Amino acid sequence: MSREDTDTLKGIGVCPGVAIGAACVIGTHYQGFLRFHLPAGKLDEEVRRLSGAVETAKQELELIRREAASRLGEEHLYILHASMLLLSDKSLIGEAEKRIREFRNNAEWAVMAATEHFSHVFDGMDDPYFQSKKVDIAQAGERILRHLTRTDVLREDFGEPGIIVARDLTPGDVVALSRHGVLGFVTDMGNRASHTAIMMEALGIPAVVGAGEASRRIATGETIICDARNGEVVIRPSAPAQKTYEKNRKVWQSLRRQDESFDRGIAKTRDGICISISANVESDEEVRLLPSFGIEGVGLFRSESLYFNRSDFPSEEEHYRQYRCLAEAVSPHAATIRTLDLGLGQNATLFHGVRNDEPNPALGLRGLRLSLRFPDLFKRQLRAIIRASAHGNVRVLYPMISGVDELLEAKRLFLEAQEELRSEGHIFVDNLEQGVMIETPAAAICSDILAREADFFSIGSNDLTQYTLAVDRGNEQVDHLYRSLHPAMLRMLRDLTKTAQEAEIPVCVCGEMAGIPVNVLVLAGLGIRSFSMTMFRAREVKKAIRSVHFADMESMAQSLLACRSSREIEERLAKFWFDLEKEESRVESAV
């Protein structure tokens, strides 16, 4: 193929819009450092060099944080605050210092090794949220390395505004680069839930992440189109293509201006049907931000963070303090706490006496299966959740269930925990609701049986898609087959919703599907009225819900059920979405 030929890369669009301009490819990945064995007399000096680089990185990030505060407001500072915390993390920095003192490593090597050590904690975790934590750690390491090597490419003068292409970027990089009038971002790595993607969206700059080999296939100066709406990067577009995309770019700019007048009220369709929007969160910092996004409840609280980076199990009091804070913060709205959803390999040191070399961890001892293997530890968490119910509207959610026996065993231990607490004089809510994550085909198919024992369903769409389609979503060789709107998925979700309605129990979607506006419209059309998502997606989802009539969602969902393939579904849905945006634009223009 000649350099004049058009080429297209597929990625993930994270901030709807279109950017057209010259590419600026920058290198931000630091690797290939040599390992030096330092003499004993040089160790203190090397540790001071490491400390100096960390302090300089903190100062740089603090300047970026102040700038972001003036441009974006307080609600997005949490992301940069998380980056600051990692630079102060005693485990990460302490591990690097230990490698200098004990193994006599040079600082660059020590930082790389420490980063890899802690990133390993998140290896094998399917949840995109925790995948993003691994990325955060890697990015903290790279920021320190920049200052150790004094090679900060972000300080370069980029000349005319263009589209930044990089292997990866940190949230701080995105803020710093945006000073140069950047038109768009394209990265090889990343996903929709990453902090970098969230910052790109907050700044309103079109971006495509996870575009594979973009930084290697695009040359600086080449004209590219960053189509964040469709998650595509067009390299060396033809003149007619540029003209078409330019027209789309103007439409999106108009829609973006309309977004600025968005209010944070409830999500209600044009004909008055209310859709519940809650959040997936992990930390107190995230919970405090919920009112800023017009979100009142927590549909999924990930309790795993208490287990990370430690060699002992969290105590009942540690659990209790965290859950009580959560319950009080969102009361009177629901705080749904998912019990431990780790696999053995994600913190093997905690689970002594159990093999952690499972050939297929995704189908192994994880979620509720792991909790039931260690009933005393499981009851410790259940006791804390039950005690927290005295301080708010707490619900408990059991992950990775494949049959009713697992649910019945969990409920038996739950009842035991209640009886113990009652005998000890604790006050709690007797009828605390117990729900089931529907994330295996077995749970979906047997949902009528589970519905007799569960108080609510929460659909984990990521795992449910993966297991139903038998597609490893982390395997790029079969990535094209991972389609959450596959005909099999739509039929399964339709039947599951019908089962929940007949049993008169609520059903919520808390996976990635719940954060994609057009998918929410499909699921609402199938009868689902509750969605839990990363809070930063709520704005787009609410806007989409407010733009439609409920009858149109039902009609569209029914038409999709008649489709024979994912491609047919996606094409029909794209047309529905395009017509919806066109109508929105027409109405706004008339006003």
Coordinates of C-alpha atoms in Angstrom, one line a residue:
M1 CA 0.0 0.0 0.0
S2 CA 1.4 3.4 -0.9
R3 CA 1.5 6.2 1.6
E4 CA -1.3 7.9 -0.3
D5 CA -3.8 5.2 0.3
T6 CA -6.4 5.7 2.9
D7 CA -6.2 3.5 6.0
T8 CA -8.7 3.1 8.9
L9 CA -8.0 2.0 12.4
K10 CA -10.7 0.8 14.8
G11 CA -10.7 1.9 18.5
I12 CA -13.1 3.2 21.1
G13 CA -14.6 6.6 20.9
V14 CA -14.7 8.3 24.3
C15 CA -15.9 11.8 23.5
P16 CA -18.3 12.1 20.7
G17 CA -17.2 14.4 18.0
V18 CA -15.0 14.6 14.9
A19 CA -11.5 16.2 14.6
I20 CA -9.6 16.6 11.3
G21 CA -6.0 17.7 11.1
A22 CA -2.4 16.9 11.0
A23 CA -1.1 14.2 13.3
C24 CA 1.5 14.8 16.0
V25 CA 3.0 11.5 17.1
I26 CA 4.7 11.7 20.5
G27 CA 6.5 9.1 22.5
T28 CA 5.5 8.7 26.1
H29 CA 6.5 5.1 26.8
Y30 CA 9.7 4.6 28.7
Q31 CA 11.3 1.1 28.5
G32 CA 14.4 -0.8 27.8
F33 CA 16.5 0.7 30.7
L34 CA 19.7 -1.1 31.6
R35 CA 20.0 -2.6 35.1
F36 CA 23.0 -1.4 37.0
H37 CA 24.4 -2.9 40.2
L38 CA 25.3 0.1 42.4
P39 CA 28.2 0.1 44.9
A40 CA 27.1 0.3 48.5
G41 CA 28.4 3.9 48.9
K42 CA 26.1 5.1 46.1
L43 CA 22.7 3.8 47.5
D44 CA 21.8 6.9 49.5
E45 CA 22.5 9.1 46.5
E46 CA 20.3 7.0 44.3
V47 CA 17.5 7.0 46.8
R48 CA 17.8 10.8 46.9
R49 CA 17.6 10.9 43.1
L50 CA 14.5 8.8 43.2
S51 CA 12.9 11.1 45.9
G52 CA 13.8 14.2 43.8
A53 CA 12.1 12.8 40.7
V54 CA 9.0 11.9 42.7
E55 CA 8.8 15.4 44.3
T56 CA 9.2 17.0 40.9
A57 CA 6.5 14.8 39.5
K58 CA 4.2 15.9 42.3
Q59 CA 4.9 19.5 41.8
E60 CA 4.2 19.2 38.1
L61 CA 1.0 17.4 38.7
E62 CA -0.1 20.0 41.3
L63 CA 0.3 22.7 38.7
I64 CA -1.8 20.7 36.3
R65 CA -4.4 20.1 39.0
R66 CA -4.7 23.8 39.6
E67 CA -5.1 24.5 35.9
A68 CA -7.7 21.8 35.6
A69 CA -9.6 23.3 38.5
S70 CA -9.9 26.6 36.8
R71 CA -11.0 25.1 33.5
L72 CA -13.2 22.2 34.5
G73 CA -14.3 22.8 38.1
E74 CA -13.9 20.6 41.2
E75 CA -15.8 17.6 40.0
H76 CA -13.0 16.3 37.8
L77 CA -10.2 16.9 40.2
Y78 CA -10.8 13.5 41.7
I79 CA -9.0 11.9 38.7
L80 CA -5.9 14.0 39.2
H81 CA -6.1 13.5 43.0
A82 CA -5.9 9.8 42.4
S83 CA -2.7 10.3 40.4
M84 CA -1.3 12.4 43.2
L85 CA -2.1 9.7 45.7
L86 CA -0.1 7.1 43.7
L87 CA 2.9 9.4 43.7
S88 CA 2.7 9.4 47.5
D89 CA 1.9 5.7 47.8
K90 CA 4.3 4.2 50.3
S91 CA 3.8 0.8 48.7
L92 CA 4.8 1.8 45.2
I93 CA 7.5 4.3 46.1
G94 CA 8.6 2.2 49.0
E95 CA 9.0 -0.9 46.8
A96 CA 11.2 1.1 44.4
E97 CA 13.3 2.4 47.3
K98 CA 13.6 -1.2 48.7
R99 CA 14.9 -2.4 45.3
I100 CA 17.6 0.3 45.4
R101 CA 18.7 -0.5 48.9
E102 CA 18.4 -4.3 49.0
F103 CA 19.1 -5.2 45.4
R104 CA 21.3 -2.2 44.6
N105 CA 19.3 -1.4 41.5
N106 CA 19.5 1.9 39.7
A107 CA 16.4 4.1 40.2
E108 CA 15.1 3.7 36.6
W109 CA 15.2 -0.1 36.9
A110 CA 13.7 0.0 40.5
V111 CA 10.7 2.1 39.4
M112 CA 10.0 -0.2 36.4
A113 CA 10.2 -3.3 38.6
A114 CA 8.0 -1.8 41.3
T115 CA 5.4 -0.7 38.8
E116 CA 5.3 -4.2 37.3
H117 CA 5.1 -5.7 40.7
F118 CA 1.9 -3.8 41.7
S119 CA 0.4 -3.9 38.2
H120 CA 0.4 -7.6 38.6
V121 CA -2.2 -7.4 41.3
F122 CA -4.8 -6.4 38.7
D123 CA -3.7 -9.0 36.1
G124 CA -6.5 -11.2 35.0
M125 CA -9.3 -9.0 36.3
D126 CA -12.0 -8.6 33.7
D127 CA -13.6 -5.6 35.2
P128 CA -12.7 -2.5 33.1
Y129 CA -12.6 -0.5 36.3
F130 CA -9.8 -2.5 37.8
Q131 CA -8.1 -2.7 34.5
S132 CA -7.9 1.1 34.6
K133 CA -6.3 0.9 38.1
K134 CA -3.5 -1.1 36.5
V135 CA -3.1 1.6 33.9
D136 CA -3.0 4.3 36.6
I137 CA -0.1 2.5 38.3
A138 CA 1.8 2.2 35.0
Q139 CA 1.2 5.9 34.3
A140 CA 2.5 6.9 37.7
G141 CA 5.7 4.9 37.1
E142 CA 6.2 6.6 33.7
R143 CA 5.7 10.0 35.1
I144 CA 8.5 9.4 37.6
L145 CA 10.7 7.9 34.9
R146 CA 10.3 11.1 32.8
H147 CA 11.8 13.1 35.6
L148 CA 14.5 10.6 36.3
T149 CA 15.6 10.7 32.7
R150 CA 14.7 14.4 32.2
T151 CA 13.1 13.6 28.8
D152 CA 9.6 15.2 29.1
V153 CA 8.3 15.2 25.6
L154 CA 5.2 17.1 26.8
R155 CA 7.2 20.3 27.1
E156 CA 7.9 20.4 23.4
D157 CA 6.4 23.1 21.2
F158 CA 3.8 21.4 18.9
G159 CA 3.3 24.4 16.6
E160 CA -0.1 24.4 14.8
P161 CA -3.0 22.7 16.6
G162 CA -3.2 19.1 15.6
I163 CA -4.3 15.6 16.7
I164 CA -2.0 14.0 19.3
V165 CA -1.2 10.4 18.6
A166 CA 0.5 8.4 21.4
R167 CA 0.9 4.9 22.8
D168 CA -0.7 6.1 26.0
L169 CA -1.4 9.3 28.0
T170 CA -2.0 10.1 31.6
P171 CA -4.9 12.3 32.7
G172 CA -2.4 15.0 33.6
D173 CA -0.8 14.7 30.1
V174 CA -4.2 15.3 28.6
V175 CA -4.7 18.5 30.5
A176 CA -1.2 19.7 29.8
L177 CA -1.4 18.9 26.1
S178 CA -4.8 20.6 25.8
R179 CA -3.0 23.9 26.4
H180 CA -1.6 23.7 22.9
G181 CA -5.1 23.8 21.2
V182 CA -5.2 20.1 20.5
L183 CA -8.0 19.1 18.1
G184 CA -8.2 15.4 19.1
F185 CA -6.4 12.5 20.8
V186 CA -5.7 9.0 19.5
T187 CA -4.0 6.4 21.7
D188 CA -2.9 2.8 21.1
M189 CA -4.1 1.8 24.6
G190 CA -7.0 2.6 26.9
N191 CA -10.6 1.9 27.4
R192 CA -13.8 3.8 28.0
A193 CA -13.5 3.5 31.9
S194 CA -9.9 4.8 32.2
H195 CA -9.2 8.1 33.9
T196 CA -7.5 9.3 30.8
A197 CA -10.6 8.7 28.7
I198 CA -12.8 10.5 31.3
M199 CA -10.5 13.5 31.3
M200 CA -10.6 13.7 27.5
E201 CA -14.4 13.7 27.7
A202 CA -14.4 16.3 30.4
L203 CA -12.3 18.6 28.2
G204 CA -14.7 18.0 25.4
I205 CA -11.9 16.9 23.0
P206 CA -12.8 14.1 20.5
A207 CA -10.7 11.1 21.2
V208 CA -10.3 7.5 20.1
V209 CA -8.5 5.2 22.6
G210 CA -7.4 1.5 22.2
A211 CA -6.6 2.1 18.5
G212 CA -4.0 -0.7 18.5
E213 CA -0.9 0.4 16.5
A214 CA -1.9 4.0 15.8
S215 CA 1.4 5.5 17.1
R216 CA 3.3 3.2 14.8
R217 CA 1.2 3.4 11.6
I218 CA 0.6 7.2 11.7
A219 CA 3.5 9.6 10.9
T220 CA 3.7 13.1 12.2
G221 CA 2.3 15.6 9.7
E222 CA -0.1 13.1 8.0
T223 CA -3.7 14.2 7.8
I224 CA -6.0 12.0 9.9
I225 CA -9.6 12.1 11.0
C226 CA -10.4 11.2 14.6
D227 CA -14.0 10.1 14.5
A228 CA -14.9 9.5 18.1
R229 CA -18.5 8.9 17.3
N230 CA -17.7 5.7 15.6
G231 CA -14.4 5.0 17.2
E232 CA -12.5 5.2 14.0
V233 CA -9.2 6.8 12.9
V234 CA -9.0 7.5 9.1
I235 CA -5.4 8.0 7.9
R236 CA -4.8 10.0 4.8
P237 CA -8.5 10.5 3.9
S238 CA -9.6 11.3 0.4
A239 CA -10.9 14.8 -0.4
P240 CA -14.6 13.6 -0.6
A241 CA -14.2 11.8 2.8
Q242 CA -12.7 14.9 4.4
K243 CA -15.7 17.0 3.1
T244 CA -18.2 14.5 4.6
Y245 CA -16.4 14.4 7.9
E246 CA -16.1 18.2 8.0
K247 CA -19.9 18.4 7.8
N248 CA -20.3 15.9 10.7
R249 CA -17.8 17.8 12.7
K250 CA -19.9 21.0 12.5
V251 CA -23.0 19.1 13.6
W252 CA -21.2 17.7 16.7
Q253 CA -19.9 21.1 17.6
S254 CA -23.5 22.4 17.6
L255 CA -24.6 19.5 19.8
R256 CA -21.8 20.1 22.2
R257 CA -22.9 23.6 22.7
Q258 CA -26.3 22.4 23.5
D259 CA -24.9 20.1 26.1
E260 CA -23.5 23.0 28.1
S261 CA -27.1 23.9 29.1
F262 CA -27.7 20.4 30.4
D263 CA -29.2 20.1 33.9
R264 CA -28.6 17.4 36.4
G265 CA -32.1 16.4 37.1
I266 CA -33.8 13.0 36.8
A267 CA -33.8 11.0 33.6
K268 CA -37.3 11.0 32.1
T269 CA -38.4 10.2 28.5
R270 CA -40.4 12.8 26.6
D271 CA -43.6 11.0 27.5
G272 CA -42.8 11.0 31.2
I273 CA -41.3 7.5 31.9
C274 CA -38.6 7.7 34.6
I275 CA -35.4 5.7 34.3
S276 CA -33.3 5.2 37.4
I277 CA -29.6 6.2 37.1
S278 CA -27.2 5.1 39.8
A279 CA -23.4 4.8 40.0
N280 CA -20.7 2.2 40.1
V281 CA -18.1 3.3 42.7
E282 CA -15.2 2.0 44.7
S283 CA -14.1 4.8 47.1
D284 CA -15.3 7.5 49.4
E285 CA -13.9 10.2 47.0
E286 CA -16.2 8.9 44.3
V287 CA -19.2 8.8 46.6
R288 CA -18.7 12.5 47.5
L289 CA -18.9 13.5 43.8
L290 CA -22.3 11.8 43.1
P291 CA -24.4 14.9 43.7
S292 CA -22.3 16.8 41.1
F293 CA -23.6 14.3 38.5
G294 CA -27.2 14.3 39.7
I295 CA -26.8 10.7 40.9
E296 CA -28.3 9.7 44.2
G297 CA -27.8 6.0 44.7
V298 CA -25.1 3.4 44.3
G299 CA -26.0 0.5 42.1
L300 CA -22.7 -1.3 42.5
F301 CA -20.1 -0.7 45.3
R302 CA -16.9 -2.7 44.5
S303 CA -15.7 -3.9 47.9
E304 CA -12.4 -5.4 46.5
S305 CA -10.2 -2.3 47.2
L306 CA -9.9 -3.3 50.9
Y307 CA -8.1 -6.5 49.9
F308 CA -5.4 -4.9 47.6
N309 CA -1.7 -4.5 48.5
R310 CA -1.9 -6.2 51.9
S311 CA -0.8 -9.6 53.3
D312 CA -3.7 -10.0 55.8
F313 CA -7.5 -9.9 55.4
P314 CA -9.4 -6.7 56.3
S315 CA -11.1 -6.9 59.7
E316 CA -14.8 -6.7 60.2
E317 CA -14.3 -3.2 61.6
E318 CA -12.5 -2.0 58.5
H319 CA -15.4 -3.4 56.3
Y320 CA -17.9 -1.8 58.6
R321 CA -16.4 1.7 58.6
Q322 CA -16.3 1.7 54.8
Y323 CA -19.9 0.5 54.4
R324 CA -21.3 2.7 57.1
C325 CA -19.8 5.8 55.4
L326 CA -21.2 4.7 52.1
A327 CA -24.7 4.1 53.6
E328 CA -24.8 7.4 55.4
A329 CA -23.5 9.3 52.3
V330 CA -26.3 8.1 49.9
S331 CA -29.2 7.7 52.4
P332 CA -32.1 7.4 51.9
H333 CA -31.1 6.1 48.5
A334 CA -29.8 2.6 48.0
A335 CA -26.2 1.5 48.5
T336 CA -25.7 -1.8 46.8
I337 CA -22.6 -3.6 48.1
R338 CA -21.2 -6.4 46.0
T339 CA -19.4 -9.0 48.1
L340 CA -15.8 -9.9 47.3
D341 CA -15.4 -10.4 43.5
L342 CA -11.7 -11.4 43.3
G343 CA -10.1 -14.5 41.8
L344 CA -7.3 -16.5 43.4
G345 CA -4.6 -15.1 41.1
Q346 CA -5.5 -11.5 42.0
N347 CA -4.3 -11.8 45.6
A348 CA -3.0 -15.3 46.0
T349 CA -1.0 -14.5 49.1
L350 CA -4.2 -14.0 51.1
F351 CA -5.6 -17.4 50.4
H352 CA -3.2 -19.9 51.8
G353 CA -3.7 -23.5 51.1
V354 CA -5.5 -23.2 47.8
R355 CA -3.9 -23.7 44.4
N356 CA -3.6 -20.5 42.5
D357 CA -2.4 -21.8 39.2
E358 CA -5.8 -22.3 37.7
P359 CA -5.6 -22.9 33.9
N360 CA -8.7 -20.8 33.3
P361 CA -9.2 -18.2 36.1
A362 CA -12.2 -16.7 34.4
L363 CA -14.0 -20.0 35.0
G364 CA -12.3 -20.8 38.3
L365 CA -12.6 -20.0 42.0
R366 CA -13.7 -16.4 41.9
G367 CA -16.6 -14.3 43.2
L368 CA -19.1 -16.0 45.4
R369 CA -17.3 -19.4 44.8
L370 CA -14.2 -18.0 46.5
S371 CA -16.2 -16.5 49.4
L372 CA -18.0 -19.8 50.0
R373 CA -14.7 -21.7 50.1
F374 CA -13.7 -19.4 53.1
P375 CA -17.0 -19.1 55.0
D376 CA -15.5 -17.4 58.1
L377 CA -14.0 -14.7 56.0
F378 CA -17.2 -14.3 54.0
K379 CA -19.3 -14.0 57.2
R380 CA -16.9 -11.3 58.4
Q381 CA -17.9 -9.2 55.3
L382 CA -21.6 -10.1 55.7
R383 CA -21.6 -9.1 59.3
A384 CA -20.1 -5.7 58.4
I385 CA -22.7 -5.2 55.6
I386 CA -25.6 -6.1 58.0
R387 CA -24.3 -3.8 60.7
A388 CA -24.1 -0.9 58.1
S389 CA -27.8 -1.4 57.3
A390 CA -28.6 0.4 60.5
H391 CA -27.2 3.6 58.9
G392 CA -28.9 3.6 55.5
N393 CA -30.6 1.7 52.7
V394 CA -28.0 -1.0 52.2
R395 CA -28.4 -4.0 49.9
V396 CA -26.1 -6.9 49.4
L397 CA -25.2 -8.3 45.9
Y398 CA -23.7 -11.8 45.3
P399 CA -21.3 -12.1 42.2
M400 CA -20.6 -15.0 39.9
I401 CA -23.5 -17.3 40.7
S402 CA -24.2 -20.2 38.4
G403 CA -26.9 -22.0 40.4
V404 CA -29.4 -21.6 43.2
D405 CA -27.4 -23.8 45.5
E406 CA -24.7 -21.2 45.8
L407 CA -27.3 -18.5 46.5
L408 CA -29.0 -20.7 49.2
E409 CA -25.6 -21.3 50.9
A410 CA -24.9 -17.6 50.8
K411 CA -28.3 -16.8 52.4
R412 CA -27.7 -19.5 55.0
L413 CA -24.4 -17.8 56.1
F414 CA -26.2 -14.4 55.9
L415 CA -28.8 -15.7 58.3
E416 CA -26.2 -17.1 60.7
A417 CA -24.4 -13.7 60.7
Q418 CA -27.7 -12.0 61.5
E419 CA -28.4 -14.4 64.4
E420 CA -24.8 -13.8 65.8
L421 CA -25.2 -10.0 65.6
R422 CA -28.6 -10.2 67.2
S423 CA -27.3 -12.2 70.1
E424 CA -24.5 -9.6 70.5
G425 CA -27.0 -6.8 70.8
H426 CA -26.3 -5.1 67.4
I427 CA -29.0 -3.2 65.7
F428 CA -29.7 -3.8 62.0
V429 CA -32.4 -4.0 59.3
D430 CA -34.0 -7.5 59.4
N431 CA -35.2 -7.6 55.8
L432 CA -32.0 -6.3 54.1
E433 CA -32.4 -7.1 50.4
Q434 CA -30.1 -9.8 48.9
G435 CA -29.6 -9.7 45.1
V436 CA -27.8 -11.8 42.5
M437 CA -25.4 -10.8 39.7
I438 CA -26.6 -12.3 36.5
E439 CA -23.4 -12.7 34.6
T440 CA -23.3 -16.4 33.6
P441 CA -25.6 -18.0 31.0
A442 CA -26.6 -20.5 33.7
A443 CA -27.9 -17.8 36.0
A444 CA -29.8 -16.2 33.1
I445 CA -31.3 -19.4 31.9
C446 CA -32.3 -20.4 35.5
S447 CA -33.4 -16.9 36.4
D448 CA -36.9 -18.1 37.2
I449 CA -35.5 -20.3 39.9
L450 CA -33.2 -17.6 41.3
A451 CA -36.0 -15.1 41.3
R452 CA -37.8 -17.1 43.9
E453 CA -34.9 -16.6 46.3
A454 CA -33.5 -13.2 45.3
D455 CA -34.8 -9.8 46.0
F456 CA -33.4 -8.2 42.9
F457 CA -31.2 -8.9 39.8
S458 CA -28.2 -7.0 38.7
I459 CA -27.0 -7.8 35.2
G460 CA -23.2 -7.8 34.8
S461 CA -23.2 -7.4 31.0
N462 CA -19.4 -7.7 30.5
D463 CA -19.1 -11.2 31.8
L464 CA -22.5 -12.2 30.6
T465 CA -21.5 -11.2 27.0
Q466 CA -18.2 -13.0 27.3
Y467 CA -19.5 -16.2 28.6
T468 CA -22.6 -16.3 26.4
L469 CA -20.6 -15.7 23.2
A470 CA -17.6 -17.7 24.4
V471 CA -15.4 -14.8 23.4
D472 CA -12.5 -13.7 25.6
R473 CA -12.8 -9.9 25.5
G474 CA -9.2 -9.5 26.3
N475 CA -8.1 -11.5 23.3
E476 CA -7.6 -9.2 20.3
Q477 CA -7.7 -12.2 18.0
V478 CA -11.5 -12.6 18.7
D479 CA -12.2 -9.0 19.7
H480 CA -14.4 -8.6 16.6
L481 CA -16.7 -11.3 17.9
Y482 CA -17.3 -9.5 21.2
R483 CA -20.7 -7.9 20.6
S484 CA -22.9 -6.9 23.6
L485 CA -25.8 -6.5 21.2
H486 CA -25.5 -9.9 19.6
P487 CA -28.9 -11.5 18.8
A488 CA -28.2 -14.1 21.6
M489 CA -27.7 -11.4 24.1
L490 CA -30.8 -9.5 23.2
R491 CA -32.9 -12.6 23.4
M492 CA -31.4 -13.5 26.7
L493 CA -31.9 -10.0 28.2
R494 CA -35.5 -9.9 26.9
D495 CA -36.3 -13.2 28.6
L496 CA -34.5 -12.3 31.8
T497 CA -36.4 -9.0 32.1
K498 CA -39.7 -10.8 31.5
T499 CA -38.8 -13.3 34.3
A500 CA -38.0 -10.5 36.7
Q501 CA -41.2 -8.7 35.9
E502 CA -43.3 -11.9 36.5
A503 CA -41.5 -12.4 39.8
E504 CA -42.1 -8.7 40.6
I505 CA -38.4 -8.1 41.5
P506 CA -36.4 -5.1 40.1
V507 CA -33.6 -5.7 37.5
C508 CA -30.7 -3.3 36.9
V509 CA -27.8 -3.3 34.4
C510 CA -24.4 -2.4 35.9
G511 CA -22.0 -3.5 33.2
E512 CA -20.4 -1.4 30.4
M513 CA -23.6 -1.6 28.4
A514 CA -25.2 0.7 31.0
G515 CA -22.8 3.5 30.2
I516 CA -23.4 3.6 26.4
P517 CA -26.4 5.8 25.7
V518 CA -27.7 4.0 22.6
N519 CA -27.4 0.6 24.4
V520 CA -29.4 2.0 27.3
L521 CA -32.2 3.0 24.9
V522 CA -32.3 -0.6 23.6
L523 CA -32.3 -2.1 27.1
A524 CA -35.0 0.3 28.3
G525 CA -37.0 -0.7 25.3
L526 CA -36.7 -4.3 26.5
G527 CA -38.2 -3.3 29.8
I528 CA -35.2 -2.5 32.1
R529 CA -35.8 0.7 34.1
S530 CA -32.6 0.9 36.2
F531 CA -29.0 1.4 35.2
S532 CA -25.8 1.8 37.2
M533 CA -22.6 3.2 35.5
T534 CA -19.5 5.1 36.1
M535 CA -20.7 8.5 37.1
F536 CA -19.0 10.3 34.3
R537 CA -21.2 8.5 31.8
A538 CA -24.5 9.7 33.4
R539 CA -24.6 12.9 31.6
E540 CA -24.7 11.4 28.1
V541 CA -27.1 8.6 29.2
K542 CA -29.6 11.0 30.7
K543 CA -29.4 13.2 27.6
A544 CA -30.2 10.3 25.4
I545 CA -33.2 9.2 27.6
R546 CA -34.7 12.7 27.6
S547 CA -34.5 12.8 23.8
V548 CA -36.9 9.9 23.1
H549 CA -40.4 8.7 23.6
F550 CA -40.7 5.5 25.5
A551 CA -42.8 3.9 22.7
D552 CA -40.0 4.6 20.2
M553 CA -37.5 2.7 22.4
E554 CA -39.9 -0.3 22.7
S555 CA -40.5 -0.3 18.9
M556 CA -36.8 0.0 18.2
A557 CA -36.0 -2.9 20.7
Q558 CA -38.6 -5.1 19.1
S559 CA -37.2 -4.5 15.6
L560 CA -33.7 -5.4 16.8
L561 CA -35.0 -8.7 18.2
A562 CA -36.0 -9.6 14.6
C563 CA -32.4 -9.1 13.3
R564 CA -30.3 -12.1 12.4
S565 CA -26.8 -10.8 13.1
S566 CA -24.9 -8.3 15.2
R567 CA -24.0 -6.4 12.0
E568 CA -27.7 -6.0 11.1
I569 CA -28.5 -4.9 14.6
E570 CA -25.7 -2.3 14.7
E571 CA -26.6 -0.9 11.3
R572 CA -30.3 -0.5 12.3
L573 CA -29.3 1.0 15.6
A574 CA -26.9 3.4 13.9
K575 CA -29.7 4.7 11.7
F576 CA -32.0 5.1 14.7
W577 CA -29.3 7.1 16.5
F578 CA -28.5 9.2 13.4
D579 CA -32.2 10.1 12.9
L580 CA -32.5 10.9 16.6
E581 CA -29.6 13.3 16.6
K582 CA -30.8 14.9 13.4
E583 CA -34.3 15.4 15.0
E584 CA -32.6 16.9 18.1
S585 CA -30.6 19.2 16.0
R586 CA -33.7 20.3 14.0
V587 CA -35.7 21.0 17.2
E588 CA -32.9 22.9 18.7
S589 CA -32.4 25.0 15.6
A590 CA -36.1 25.8 15.5
V591 CA -36.0 27.0 19.1

